[in-house]
Short mmCIF file of C-alpha atoms in Angstrom, two decimals:
data_model
loop_
_atom_site.label_atom_id
_atom_site.label_comp_id
_atom_site.label_asym_id
_atom_site.label_seq_id
_atom_site.Cartn_x
_atom_site.Cartn_y
_atom_site.Cartn_z
CA ILE N 1 -216.50 -32.95 131.70
CA ASP N 2 -214.45 -34.01 128.66
CA HIS N 3 -211.70 -31.78 129.92
CA ILE N 4 -211.55 -33.47 133.22
CA ALA N 5 -211.23 -36.91 131.60
CA ALA N 6 -208.55 -35.69 129.12
CA TRP N 7 -206.44 -34.00 131.75
CA GLY N 8 -206.92 -36.79 134.22
CA HIS N 9 -205.63 -39.14 131.55
CA ASP N 10 -202.45 -37.27 131.11
CA PHE N 11 -202.02 -36.78 134.90
CA GLU N 12 -202.54 -40.46 135.43
CA ASP N 13 -200.12 -41.30 132.82
CA PHE N 14 -197.42 -39.30 134.60
CA LEU N 15 -198.27 -40.82 137.93
CA ASP N 16 -198.14 -44.36 136.40
CA TRP N 17 -194.63 -43.48 135.07
CA LEU N 18 -193.51 -42.33 138.50
CA HIS N 19 -194.96 -45.31 140.26
CA ASP N 20 -193.83 -48.06 137.77
CA GLU N 21 -190.67 -46.72 136.10
CA SER N 22 -189.01 -43.94 137.93
CA PRO N 23 -186.38 -44.97 140.45
CA VAL N 24 -186.50 -41.61 142.24
CA LEU N 25 -188.92 -38.93 143.38
CA ALA N 26 -187.82 -35.30 143.58
CA PRO N 27 -189.38 -32.14 144.77
CA ASN N 28 -189.78 -30.83 141.22
CA SER N 29 -191.97 -33.90 140.45
CA VAL N 30 -194.05 -33.19 143.44
CA ASN N 31 -194.36 -29.55 142.52
CA VAL N 32 -195.58 -30.38 139.04
CA MET N 33 -198.10 -32.87 140.51
CA LEU N 34 -199.44 -30.01 142.78
CA GLU N 35 -199.75 -27.91 139.60
CA GLY N 36 -201.56 -30.72 137.77
CA ALA N 37 -203.88 -31.17 140.80
CA ASP N 38 -204.71 -27.53 140.89
CA LEU N 39 -205.53 -27.59 137.21
CA LEU N 40 -207.70 -30.67 137.83
CA THR N 41 -209.59 -28.80 140.66
CA ARG N 42 -210.03 -25.76 138.47
CA ILE N 43 -211.44 -27.77 135.59
CA THR N 44 -213.80 -29.74 137.98
CA GLU N 45 -215.03 -26.43 139.49
CA GLU N 46 -215.31 -24.56 136.25
CA PRO N 47 -215.59 -26.90 133.34
CA THR N 48 -215.71 -24.18 130.63
CA CYS N 49 -212.56 -22.30 131.74
CA SER N 50 -209.83 -21.80 129.32
CA ILE N 51 -206.67 -23.83 130.27
CA GLU N 52 -204.98 -24.66 127.04
CA GLU N 53 -201.65 -22.88 127.87
CA GLU N 54 -201.52 -24.22 131.40
CA LYS N 55 -202.19 -27.76 130.10
CA ARG N 56 -199.37 -27.37 127.63
CA LEU N 57 -196.93 -26.04 130.19
CA ILE N 58 -197.62 -28.67 132.73
CA GLY N 59 -197.64 -31.42 130.17
CA ASN N 60 -194.32 -30.12 129.02
CA ARG N 61 -192.95 -30.35 132.59
CA PHE N 62 -194.29 -33.95 132.91
CA GLN N 63 -192.45 -34.94 129.68
CA GLU N 64 -189.26 -33.05 130.80
CA ILE N 65 -189.22 -34.82 134.16
CA THR N 66 -189.81 -38.21 132.51
CA ASN N 67 -186.94 -37.57 129.99
CA SER N 68 -184.46 -36.20 132.52
CA THR N 69 -185.09 -39.14 134.89
CA GLN N 70 -184.75 -41.72 132.27
CA LYS N 71 -181.48 -40.20 131.23
CA ASP N 72 -180.18 -40.10 134.89
CA SER N 73 -181.12 -43.78 135.41
CA VAL N 74 -179.21 -44.85 132.35
CA GLU N 75 -176.25 -43.00 133.72
CA LYS N 76 -176.44 -44.31 137.18
CA HIS N 77 -177.20 -47.88 138.03
CA PRO N 78 -180.37 -48.03 140.33
CA SER N 79 -178.39 -49.62 143.23
CA GLU N 80 -176.17 -46.52 143.31
CA ILE N 81 -179.16 -44.27 144.01
CA THR N 82 -179.28 -43.19 147.66
CA THR N 83 -181.66 -41.14 149.71
CA GLU N 84 -179.26 -38.28 149.50
CA PRO N 85 -179.61 -35.54 146.89
CA LEU N 86 -178.44 -36.82 143.57
CA HIS N 87 -177.55 -33.50 141.91
CA ALA N 88 -178.30 -29.84 142.32
CA ALA N 89 -181.72 -28.47 141.10
CA SER N 90 -181.69 -27.60 137.45
CA LYS N 91 -182.71 -24.16 136.15
CA ASP N 92 -186.45 -23.87 135.93
CA LYS N 93 -187.42 -24.10 132.32
CA GLU N 94 -191.14 -23.67 132.66
CA ASP N 95 -191.24 -20.81 130.31
CA GLU N 96 -189.16 -22.44 127.59
CA PRO N 97 -190.96 -24.65 125.03
CA PHE N 98 -190.20 -28.25 125.77
CA PHE N 99 -191.29 -29.91 122.53
CA THR N 100 -188.79 -29.81 119.79
CA ASP N 101 -188.89 -30.85 116.15
CA ASP N 102 -187.67 -34.34 117.25
CA ASN N 103 -190.70 -35.02 119.54
CA ALA N 104 -193.26 -32.64 117.97
CA SER N 105 -195.65 -35.52 117.18
CA SER N 106 -195.81 -36.32 120.86
CA SER N 107 -196.83 -32.79 121.66
CA LYS N 108 -199.51 -32.88 119.04
CA ASP N 109 -200.76 -36.25 120.27
CA THR N 110 -200.97 -34.95 123.85
CA LEU N 111 -202.80 -31.74 122.89
CA SER N 112 -205.15 -33.27 120.53
CA SER N 113 -206.56 -35.46 123.25
CA PHE N 114 -208.19 -32.40 124.76
CA PRO N 115 -211.61 -31.23 123.53
CA GLN N 116 -211.45 -28.21 121.43
CA GLU N 117 -212.35 -24.90 123.15
CA ASP N 118 -214.99 -23.98 120.52
CA GLU N 119 -216.84 -27.21 120.92
CA GLU N 120 -220.40 -26.98 122.41
CA PRO N 121 -220.55 -28.72 125.78
CA GLU N 122 -223.01 -31.53 126.04
CA GLU N 123 -226.09 -30.88 128.28
CA ILE N 124 -225.72 -32.89 131.48
CA ASP N 125 -228.62 -33.93 133.71
CA PRO N 126 -228.36 -31.63 136.82
CA GLU N 127 -228.91 -34.54 139.13
CA LEU N 128 -226.02 -36.42 137.56
CA LEU N 129 -223.87 -33.31 137.70
CA GLU N 130 -224.55 -32.88 141.44
CA CYS N 131 -223.65 -36.51 142.15
CA PHE N 132 -220.42 -35.99 140.14
CA ASN N 133 -219.53 -32.80 142.10
CA GLU N 134 -219.99 -34.54 145.37
CA GLU N 135 -217.73 -37.38 144.42
CA ALA N 136 -215.18 -35.19 142.73
CA ALA N 137 -214.86 -33.14 145.85
CA GLU N 138 -214.02 -36.30 147.81
CA HIS N 139 -211.38 -37.39 145.25
CA LEU N 140 -209.89 -33.89 144.98
CA GLU N 141 -209.60 -33.89 148.89
CA ASN N 142 -207.75 -37.16 148.79
CA ILE N 143 -205.51 -35.95 146.02
CA ASP N 144 -204.69 -32.95 148.10
CA LYS N 145 -204.02 -35.07 151.19
CA GLN N 146 -201.63 -37.49 149.23
CA LEU N 147 -199.78 -34.47 147.67
CA ASN N 148 -199.39 -32.73 150.96
CA GLN N 149 -197.94 -35.99 152.43
CA LEU N 150 -195.59 -36.25 149.42
CA SER N 151 -194.53 -32.52 149.86
CA SER N 152 -193.52 -32.94 153.43
CA GLU N 153 -191.63 -36.18 152.84
CA VAL N 154 -189.88 -35.34 149.64
CA THR N 155 -187.49 -32.49 150.23
CA ASP N 156 -184.63 -33.83 148.18
CA GLU N 157 -184.36 -36.46 145.35
CA VAL N 158 -184.92 -39.75 147.03
CA LYS N 159 -185.05 -43.36 145.94
CA LEU N 160 -188.82 -44.41 145.73
CA SER N 161 -189.64 -46.55 148.81
CA SER N 162 -192.53 -48.81 148.91
CA GLU N 163 -194.29 -46.28 151.20
CA LEU N 164 -193.83 -43.44 148.64
CA ARG N 165 -194.99 -45.82 145.86
CA GLU N 166 -198.14 -46.62 147.85
CA ASN N 167 -198.78 -42.91 148.21
CA LEU N 168 -198.32 -42.31 144.38
CA HIS N 169 -200.67 -45.30 143.85
CA ALA N 170 -203.38 -43.79 146.08
CA LEU N 171 -202.90 -40.55 144.31
CA ARG N 172 -203.30 -42.28 140.90
CA ARG N 173 -206.42 -44.18 142.08
CA SER N 174 -208.09 -40.76 142.96
CA VAL N 175 -207.09 -39.17 139.68
CA HIS N 176 -208.35 -42.35 137.77
CA THR N 177 -211.75 -42.52 139.50
CA LEU N 178 -212.28 -38.76 138.96
CA LYS N 179 -211.30 -39.14 135.32
#
């Protein structure tokens, strides 16, 4: 369950940033949220599965989106952002390492928050685990619902409306509660 809390924390941080600080929402952000939700589902269904590489890749994509959007917002005043596409999609850099020497400490901090693979899992009361699984299924269903709605609404980079921010907030609440 520690893996769920650790990944939920990183996912929630990205959702907080999108909701509170990002001026726009783009399909690549929705796609990485879908990947993050898939990982959260897999961890919930199989807490002992090995996911280190996938956590690293998705975490790098979270960071890449955060950095590129912050750079774009400095170059363009928020009032100039329209609901039209702002720029062509960039080359997918999923396979390239994102963290460089300049921000290596942040990658270490992010990855260190996860329990180590060789740690022995704590014994969990079966009744508590059953309750957790029932609640988790409800939250994962809500996460899926919110992401499906975002996927259908965000086909180009758009300014974040109050409706989209509310959708992100509902998504964040479910991730937070699951965490």
